Tab-separated table of C-alpha atoms in Angstrom:
chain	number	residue	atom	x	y	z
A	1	UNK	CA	3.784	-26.649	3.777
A	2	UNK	CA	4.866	-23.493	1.565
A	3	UNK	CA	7.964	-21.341	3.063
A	4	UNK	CA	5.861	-18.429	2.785
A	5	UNK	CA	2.470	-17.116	3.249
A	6	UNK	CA	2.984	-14.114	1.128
A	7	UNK	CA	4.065	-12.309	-1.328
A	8	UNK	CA	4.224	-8.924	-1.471
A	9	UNK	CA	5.001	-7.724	-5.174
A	10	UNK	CA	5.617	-3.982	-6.538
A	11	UNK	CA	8.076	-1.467	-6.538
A	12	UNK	CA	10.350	-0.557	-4.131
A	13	UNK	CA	12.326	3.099	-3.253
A	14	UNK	CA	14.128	5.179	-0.997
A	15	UNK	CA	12.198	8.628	0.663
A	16	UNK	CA	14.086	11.508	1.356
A	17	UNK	CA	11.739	13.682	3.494
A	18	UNK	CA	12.190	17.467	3.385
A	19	UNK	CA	10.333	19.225	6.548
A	20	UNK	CA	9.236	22.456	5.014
A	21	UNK	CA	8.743	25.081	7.666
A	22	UNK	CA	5.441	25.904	8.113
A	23	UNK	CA	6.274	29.911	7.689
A	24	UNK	CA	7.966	29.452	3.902
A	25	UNK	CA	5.139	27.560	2.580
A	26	UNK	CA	1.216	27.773	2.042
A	27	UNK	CA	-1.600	25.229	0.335
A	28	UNK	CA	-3.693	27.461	-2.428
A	29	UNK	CA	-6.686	26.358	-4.149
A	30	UNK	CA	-6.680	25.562	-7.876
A	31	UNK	CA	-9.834	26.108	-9.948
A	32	UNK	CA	-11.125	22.674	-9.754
A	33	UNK	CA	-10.886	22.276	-6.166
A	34	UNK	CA	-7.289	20.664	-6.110
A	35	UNK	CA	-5.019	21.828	-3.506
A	36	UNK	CA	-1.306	23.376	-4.496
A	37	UNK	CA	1.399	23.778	-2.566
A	38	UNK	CA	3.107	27.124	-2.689
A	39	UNK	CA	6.953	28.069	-2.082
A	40	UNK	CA	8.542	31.355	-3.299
A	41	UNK	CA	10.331	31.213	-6.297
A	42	UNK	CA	14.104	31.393	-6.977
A	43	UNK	CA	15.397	32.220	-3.620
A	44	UNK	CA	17.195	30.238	-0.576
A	45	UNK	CA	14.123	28.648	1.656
A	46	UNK	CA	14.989	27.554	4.759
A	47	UNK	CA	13.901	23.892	6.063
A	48	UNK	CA	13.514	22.396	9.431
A	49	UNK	CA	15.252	18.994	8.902
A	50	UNK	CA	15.247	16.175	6.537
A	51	UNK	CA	15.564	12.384	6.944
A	52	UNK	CA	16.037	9.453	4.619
A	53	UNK	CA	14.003	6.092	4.975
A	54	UNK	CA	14.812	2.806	2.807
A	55	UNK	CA	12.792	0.189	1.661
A	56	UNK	CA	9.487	2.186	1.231
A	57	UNK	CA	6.458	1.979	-1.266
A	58	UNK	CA	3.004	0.346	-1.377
A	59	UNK	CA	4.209	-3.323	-1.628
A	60	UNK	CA	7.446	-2.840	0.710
A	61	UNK	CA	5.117	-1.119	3.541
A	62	UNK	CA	2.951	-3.855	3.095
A	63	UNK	CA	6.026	-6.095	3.387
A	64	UNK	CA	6.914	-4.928	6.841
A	65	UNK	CA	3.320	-4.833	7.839
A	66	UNK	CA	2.611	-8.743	7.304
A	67	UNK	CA	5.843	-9.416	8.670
A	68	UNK	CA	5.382	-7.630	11.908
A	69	UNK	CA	2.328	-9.129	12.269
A	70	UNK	CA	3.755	-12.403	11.998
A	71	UNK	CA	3.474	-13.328	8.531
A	72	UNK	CA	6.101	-15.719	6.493
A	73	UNK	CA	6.689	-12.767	4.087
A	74	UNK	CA	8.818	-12.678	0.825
A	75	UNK	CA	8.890	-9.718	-1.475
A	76	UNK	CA	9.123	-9.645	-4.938
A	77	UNK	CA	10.838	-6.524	-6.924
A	78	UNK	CA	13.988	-4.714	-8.308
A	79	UNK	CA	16.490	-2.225	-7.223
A	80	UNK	CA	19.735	-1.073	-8.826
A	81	UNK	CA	23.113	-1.745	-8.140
A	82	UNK	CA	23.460	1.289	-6.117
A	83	UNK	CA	24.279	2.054	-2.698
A	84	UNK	CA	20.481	2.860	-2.458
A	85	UNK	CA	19.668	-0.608	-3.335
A	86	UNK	CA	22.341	-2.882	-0.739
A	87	UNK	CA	20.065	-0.167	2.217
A	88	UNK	CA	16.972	-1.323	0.781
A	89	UNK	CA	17.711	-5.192	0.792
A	90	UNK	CA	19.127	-4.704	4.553
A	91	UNK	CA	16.406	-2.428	5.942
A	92	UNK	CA	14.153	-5.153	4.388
A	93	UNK	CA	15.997	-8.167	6.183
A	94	UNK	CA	16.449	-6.495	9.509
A	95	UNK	CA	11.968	-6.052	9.079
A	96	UNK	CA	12.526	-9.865	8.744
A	97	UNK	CA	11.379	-9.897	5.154
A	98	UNK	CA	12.828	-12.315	2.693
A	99	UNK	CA	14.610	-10.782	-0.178
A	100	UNK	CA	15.779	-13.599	-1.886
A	101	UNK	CA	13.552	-12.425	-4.714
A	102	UNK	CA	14.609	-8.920	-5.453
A	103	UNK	CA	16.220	-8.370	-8.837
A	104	UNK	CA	19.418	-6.834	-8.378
A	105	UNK	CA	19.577	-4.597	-11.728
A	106	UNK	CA	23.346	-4.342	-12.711
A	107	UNK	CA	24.002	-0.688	-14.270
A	108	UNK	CA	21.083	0.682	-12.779
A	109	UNK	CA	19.445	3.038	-10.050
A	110	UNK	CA	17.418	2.519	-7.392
A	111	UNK	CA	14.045	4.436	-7.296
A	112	UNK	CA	14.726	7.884	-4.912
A	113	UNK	CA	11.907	9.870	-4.324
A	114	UNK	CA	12.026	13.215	-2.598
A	115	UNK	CA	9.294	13.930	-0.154
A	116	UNK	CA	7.941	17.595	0.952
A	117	UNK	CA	6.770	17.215	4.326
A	118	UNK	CA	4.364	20.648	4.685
A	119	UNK	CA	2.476	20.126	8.573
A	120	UNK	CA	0.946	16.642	8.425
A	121	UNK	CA	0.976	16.505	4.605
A	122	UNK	CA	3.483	15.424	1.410
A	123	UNK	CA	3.459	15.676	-1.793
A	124	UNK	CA	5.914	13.218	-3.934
A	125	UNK	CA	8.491	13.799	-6.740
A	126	UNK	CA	8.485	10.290	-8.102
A	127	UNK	CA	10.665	8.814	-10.555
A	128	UNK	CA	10.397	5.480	-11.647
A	129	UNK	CA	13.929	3.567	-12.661
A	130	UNK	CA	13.251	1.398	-16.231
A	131	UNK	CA	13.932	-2.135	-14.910
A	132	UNK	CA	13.300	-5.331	-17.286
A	133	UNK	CA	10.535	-6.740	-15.373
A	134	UNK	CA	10.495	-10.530	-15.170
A	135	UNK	CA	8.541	-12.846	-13.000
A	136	UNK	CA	11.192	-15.073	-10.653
A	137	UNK	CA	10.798	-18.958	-11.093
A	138	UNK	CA	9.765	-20.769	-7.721
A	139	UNK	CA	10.302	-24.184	-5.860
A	140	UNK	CA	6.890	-25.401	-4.769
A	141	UNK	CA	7.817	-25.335	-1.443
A	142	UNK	CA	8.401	-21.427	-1.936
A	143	UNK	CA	4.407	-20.988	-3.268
A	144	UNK	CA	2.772	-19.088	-0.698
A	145	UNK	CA	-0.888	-19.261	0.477
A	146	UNK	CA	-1.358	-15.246	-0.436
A	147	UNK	CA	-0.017	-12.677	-3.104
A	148	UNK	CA	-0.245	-8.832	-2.210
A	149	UNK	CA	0.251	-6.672	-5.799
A	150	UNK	CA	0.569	-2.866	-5.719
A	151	UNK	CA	1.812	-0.253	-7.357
A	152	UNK	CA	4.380	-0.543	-9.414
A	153	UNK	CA	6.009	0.844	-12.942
A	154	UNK	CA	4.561	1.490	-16.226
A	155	UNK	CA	7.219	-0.015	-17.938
A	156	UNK	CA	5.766	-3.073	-16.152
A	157	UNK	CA	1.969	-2.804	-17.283
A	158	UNK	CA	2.275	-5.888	-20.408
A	159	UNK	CA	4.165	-8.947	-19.833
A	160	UNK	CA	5.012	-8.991	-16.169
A	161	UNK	CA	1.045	-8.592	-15.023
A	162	UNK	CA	0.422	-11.017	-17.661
A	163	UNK	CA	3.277	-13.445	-16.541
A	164	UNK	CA	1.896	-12.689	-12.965
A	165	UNK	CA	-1.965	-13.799	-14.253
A	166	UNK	CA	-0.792	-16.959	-15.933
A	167	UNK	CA	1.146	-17.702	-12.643
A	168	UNK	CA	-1.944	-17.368	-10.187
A	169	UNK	CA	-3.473	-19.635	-12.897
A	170	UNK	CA	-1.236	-22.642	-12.470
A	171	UNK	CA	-1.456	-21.965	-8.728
A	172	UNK	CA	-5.316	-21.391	-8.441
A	173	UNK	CA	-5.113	-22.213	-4.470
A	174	UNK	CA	-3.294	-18.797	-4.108
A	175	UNK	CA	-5.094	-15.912	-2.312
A	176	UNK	CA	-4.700	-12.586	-4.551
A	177	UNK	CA	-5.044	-9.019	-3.041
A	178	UNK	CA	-4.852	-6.139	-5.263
A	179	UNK	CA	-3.825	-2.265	-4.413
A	180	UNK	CA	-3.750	-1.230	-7.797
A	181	UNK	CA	-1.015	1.879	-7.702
A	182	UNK	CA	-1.706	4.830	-10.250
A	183	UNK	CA	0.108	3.356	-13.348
A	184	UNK	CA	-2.048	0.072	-12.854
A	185	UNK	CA	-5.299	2.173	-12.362
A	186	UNK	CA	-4.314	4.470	-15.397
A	187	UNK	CA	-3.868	0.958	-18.171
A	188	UNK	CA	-7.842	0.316	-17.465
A	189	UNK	CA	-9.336	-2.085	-16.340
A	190	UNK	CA	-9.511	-4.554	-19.630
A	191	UNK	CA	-5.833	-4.555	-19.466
A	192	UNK	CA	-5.932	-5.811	-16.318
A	193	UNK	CA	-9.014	-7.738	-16.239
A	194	UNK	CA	-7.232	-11.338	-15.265
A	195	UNK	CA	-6.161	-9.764	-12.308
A	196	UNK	CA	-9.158	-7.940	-11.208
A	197	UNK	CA	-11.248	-10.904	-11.740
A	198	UNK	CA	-8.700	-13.224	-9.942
A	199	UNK	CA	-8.544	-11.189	-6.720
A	200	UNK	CA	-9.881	-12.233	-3.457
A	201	UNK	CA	-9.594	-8.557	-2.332
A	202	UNK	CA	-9.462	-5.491	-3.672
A	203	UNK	CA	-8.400	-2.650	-2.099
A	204	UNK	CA	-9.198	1.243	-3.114
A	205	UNK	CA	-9.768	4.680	-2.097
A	206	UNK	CA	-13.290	6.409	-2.648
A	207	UNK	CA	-11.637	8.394	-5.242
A	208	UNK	CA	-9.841	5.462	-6.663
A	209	UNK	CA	-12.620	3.316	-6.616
A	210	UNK	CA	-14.721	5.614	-8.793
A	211	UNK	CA	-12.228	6.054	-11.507
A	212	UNK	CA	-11.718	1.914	-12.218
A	213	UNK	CA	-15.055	1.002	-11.706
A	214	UNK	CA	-17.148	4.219	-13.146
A	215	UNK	CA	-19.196	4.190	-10.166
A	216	UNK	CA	-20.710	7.249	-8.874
A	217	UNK	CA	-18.377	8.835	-6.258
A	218	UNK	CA	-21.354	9.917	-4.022
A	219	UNK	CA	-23.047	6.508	-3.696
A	220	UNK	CA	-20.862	4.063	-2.074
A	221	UNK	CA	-23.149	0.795	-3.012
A	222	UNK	CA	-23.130	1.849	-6.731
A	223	UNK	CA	-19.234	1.590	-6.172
A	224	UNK	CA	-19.234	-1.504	-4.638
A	225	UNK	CA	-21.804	-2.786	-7.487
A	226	UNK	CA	-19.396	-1.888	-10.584
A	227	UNK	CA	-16.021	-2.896	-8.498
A	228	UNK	CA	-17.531	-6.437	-7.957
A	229	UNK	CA	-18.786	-7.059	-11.704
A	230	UNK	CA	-15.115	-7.178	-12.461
A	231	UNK	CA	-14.633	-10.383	-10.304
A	232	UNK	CA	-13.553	-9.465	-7.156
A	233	UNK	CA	-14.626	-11.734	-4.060
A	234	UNK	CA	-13.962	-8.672	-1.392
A	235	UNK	CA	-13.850	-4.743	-1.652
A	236	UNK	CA	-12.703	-2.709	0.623
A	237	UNK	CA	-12.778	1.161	-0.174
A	238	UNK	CA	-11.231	3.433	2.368
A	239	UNK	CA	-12.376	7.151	2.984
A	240	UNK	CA	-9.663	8.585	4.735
A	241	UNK	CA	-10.331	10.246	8.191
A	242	UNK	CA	-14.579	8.991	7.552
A	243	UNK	CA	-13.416	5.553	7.527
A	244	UNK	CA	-14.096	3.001	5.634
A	245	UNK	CA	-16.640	0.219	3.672
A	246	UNK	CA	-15.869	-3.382	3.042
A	247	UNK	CA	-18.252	-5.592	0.876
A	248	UNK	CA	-18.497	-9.180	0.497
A	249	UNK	CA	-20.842	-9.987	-1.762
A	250	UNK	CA	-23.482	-10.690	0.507
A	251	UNK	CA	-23.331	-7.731	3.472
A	252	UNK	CA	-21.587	-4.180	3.612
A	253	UNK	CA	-20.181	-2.929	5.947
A	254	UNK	CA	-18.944	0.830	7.481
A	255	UNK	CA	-16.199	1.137	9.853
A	256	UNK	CA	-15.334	4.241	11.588
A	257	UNK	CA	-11.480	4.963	12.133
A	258	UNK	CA	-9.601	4.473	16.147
A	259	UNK	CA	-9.635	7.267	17.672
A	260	UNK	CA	-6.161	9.331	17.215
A	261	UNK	CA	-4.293	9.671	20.610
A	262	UNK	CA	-2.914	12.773	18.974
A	263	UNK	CA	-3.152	14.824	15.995
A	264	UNK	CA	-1.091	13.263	13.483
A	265	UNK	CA	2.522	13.682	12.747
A	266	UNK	CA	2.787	12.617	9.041
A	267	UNK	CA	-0.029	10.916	6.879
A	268	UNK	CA	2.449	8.646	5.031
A	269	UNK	CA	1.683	5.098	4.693
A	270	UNK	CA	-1.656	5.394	6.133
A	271	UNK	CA	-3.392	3.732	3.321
A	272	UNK	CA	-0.925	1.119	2.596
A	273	UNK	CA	-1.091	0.315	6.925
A	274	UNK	CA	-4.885	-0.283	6.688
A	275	UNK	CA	-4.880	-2.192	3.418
A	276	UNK	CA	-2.183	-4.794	4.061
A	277	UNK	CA	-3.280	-4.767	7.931
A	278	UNK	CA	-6.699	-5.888	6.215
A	279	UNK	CA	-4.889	-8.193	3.874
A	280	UNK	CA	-3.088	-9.788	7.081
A	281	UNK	CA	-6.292	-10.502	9.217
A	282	UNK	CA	-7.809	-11.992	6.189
A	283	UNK	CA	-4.394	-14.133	5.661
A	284	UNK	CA	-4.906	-14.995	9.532
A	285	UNK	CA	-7.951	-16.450	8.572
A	286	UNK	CA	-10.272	-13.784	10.848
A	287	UNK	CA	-13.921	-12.683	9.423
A	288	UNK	CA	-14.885	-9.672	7.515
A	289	UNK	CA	-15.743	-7.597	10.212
A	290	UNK	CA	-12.205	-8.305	12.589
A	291	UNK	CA	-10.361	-7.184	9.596
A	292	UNK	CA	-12.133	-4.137	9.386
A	293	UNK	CA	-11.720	-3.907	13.028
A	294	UNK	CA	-7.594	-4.520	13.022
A	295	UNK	CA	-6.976	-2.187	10.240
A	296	UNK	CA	-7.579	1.197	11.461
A	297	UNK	CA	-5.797	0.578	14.279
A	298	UNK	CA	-2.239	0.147	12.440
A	299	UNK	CA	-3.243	3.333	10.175
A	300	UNK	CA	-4.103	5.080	13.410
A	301	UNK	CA	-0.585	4.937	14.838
A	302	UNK	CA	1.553	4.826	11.833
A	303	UNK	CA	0.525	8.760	11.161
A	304	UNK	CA	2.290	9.225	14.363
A	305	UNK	CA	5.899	8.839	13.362
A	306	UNK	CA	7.648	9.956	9.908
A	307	UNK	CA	7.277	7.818	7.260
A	308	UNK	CA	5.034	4.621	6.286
A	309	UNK	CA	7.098	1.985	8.334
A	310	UNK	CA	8.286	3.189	12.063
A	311	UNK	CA	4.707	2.913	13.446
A	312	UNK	CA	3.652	-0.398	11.936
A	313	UNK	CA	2.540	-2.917	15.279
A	314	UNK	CA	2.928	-6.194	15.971
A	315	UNK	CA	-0.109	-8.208	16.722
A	316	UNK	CA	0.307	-7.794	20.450
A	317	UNK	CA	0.674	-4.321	19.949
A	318	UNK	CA	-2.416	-4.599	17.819
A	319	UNK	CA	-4.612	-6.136	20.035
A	320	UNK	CA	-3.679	-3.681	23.502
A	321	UNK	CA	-5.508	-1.167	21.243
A	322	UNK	CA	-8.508	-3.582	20.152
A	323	UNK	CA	-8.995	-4.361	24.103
A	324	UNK	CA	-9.065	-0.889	24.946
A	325	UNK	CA	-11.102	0.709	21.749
A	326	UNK	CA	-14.449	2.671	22.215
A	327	UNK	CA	-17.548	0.330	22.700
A	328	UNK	CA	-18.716	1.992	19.076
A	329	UNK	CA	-15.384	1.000	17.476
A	330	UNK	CA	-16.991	-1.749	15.490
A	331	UNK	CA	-18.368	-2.091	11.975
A	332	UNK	CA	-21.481	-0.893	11.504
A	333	UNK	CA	-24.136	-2.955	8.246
A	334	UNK	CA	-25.000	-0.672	5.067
């Protein structure tokens, strides 16, 4: 029996949320429909508070997630030798995530990312540290029944997704789900065909899903069509606050979100919550449809707290809200 059941591989880094006030700051519209956010320029602003949270990004949320949830977890990345990276390893350990695969970069940085919080929305600086990406060697006890791969540098695109798709080769019993992050979506999708066509799941936004696949953005089955010619055995496409669609193949399926007990707090994470929540219930060995079921529920209440991590559940905590969801809170066939 493997040590672990999965993986969780991509990059990891530190937030530093800024809470702008909601008086020193506006959202304008840009010509084609995109949303800015507006600040005055080159004076003092004022800002309500701020707070820094370790060991955060799409594979490290998802980390925590599968762990909670009672998952063998071990991820798979690279931080500096930094302050920033010993908080990352320990926030990661006390989530009871193995680390004994993260690539301690000597001379380097961690990734910090700065975070302004306007009401229940952020927008990102990012800044990705240049690591030399290489695959760890494992025991075959330490092979794990799933991977989870998300986003993750572009100084990683080549050899390390290659290194990854000759490794899920030698191990073909392993269970791949994909969150392609924007650097993976941006190589295309012949770059990365191994790993599209080696995933058990794949997991995308609407808008997301039309840019790799070329689907039309208006027609969800015509999504799900060109997402599953690349190889994919499931596809899940979320829709924010509408929901969310999950094909396999054979039926599709619409789920509507849990209710929120409250307006929410901070939208960060939300995606990541319902895609490895989904990636957990299918680990757990549960249907199609009970996936769809447990994964709005963790997005649901992790928009209640600050940052991607604080409101992840446990499964007990998971099912109290299953018991007690609306009698329509179930998925619904295409």
């Amino acid at each position: 029996m493997s040590n672990f059941d999965i993986f969780s591989i991509g990059d990891v880094v530190t937030d530093a949320f800024i809470k702008l006030s909601d008086d020193d700051a506006k959202v304008i519209p840009g010509k084609d429909g995109s949303k800015w956010l507006a600040m005055p320029f080159a004076t003092k602003l004022p800002f309500d508070r701020s707070e820094v949270v370790p060991a955060v990004g799409n594979a490290a949320n998802a980390a925590v997630a599968f762990s909670r949830l009672g998952l063998k977890t071990a991820f798979v990345s690279n931080v500096g030798s930094d302050t920033q990276g010993r908080e990352i390893i320990v926030a990661l350990e006390a989530s009871g995530v193995d680390t004994d695969f993260v690539r301690i970069n000597r001379g380097k940085m961690s990734n910090y990312h700065y975070v302004l919080w306007y009401k229940e929305e952020r927008t990102i600086l990012i800044k990705h540290e240049e690591y030399n990406y290489r695959w760890p060697r494992f025991s075959k006890k330490d092979v794990p029944r799933w991977v989870y791969f998300s986003s993750i540098s572009q100084n990683a695109i080549d050899e390390y997704h290659d290194e990854i798709a000759d490794w899920l080769d030698e191990n073909p019993t392993v269970h791949l789900a994909f969150q392609p992050g924007t650097f993976q979506m941006r190589a295309g999708v012949k770059r990365l065909e191994r790993i599209y066509a080696r995933s058990s799941i794949l997991l995308l936004n609407r808008e997301e899903a039309a840019f790799v696949g070329g689907g039309n953005i208006n027609d969800i089955h015509d999504l799900f069509d060109k997402l599953h010619a690349l190889g994919p055995q499931v596809v899940v496409i979320t829709d924010g606050p509408a929901g969310a669609y999950a094909s396999d193949g054979m039926k599709r399926l619409f789920m509507p979100p849990y209710p929120d007990p409250k307006p929410p707090y901070e939208r960060t994470g939300a995606g990541d919550a319902f895609s490895s929540t989904f990636v957990a219930a299918a680990a757990k060995g549960l249907s199609l449809e009970e996936a769809l079921m447990w994964a709005p529920i963790n997005s649901m209440n992790v928009v209640q707290y600050v940052g991607a991590q604080a409101g992840l559940l446990t499964e007990k905590e998971l099912q109290h809200y299953l018991h007690h969801a609306p009698k329509n809170y179930k998925p619904k066939p295409l």
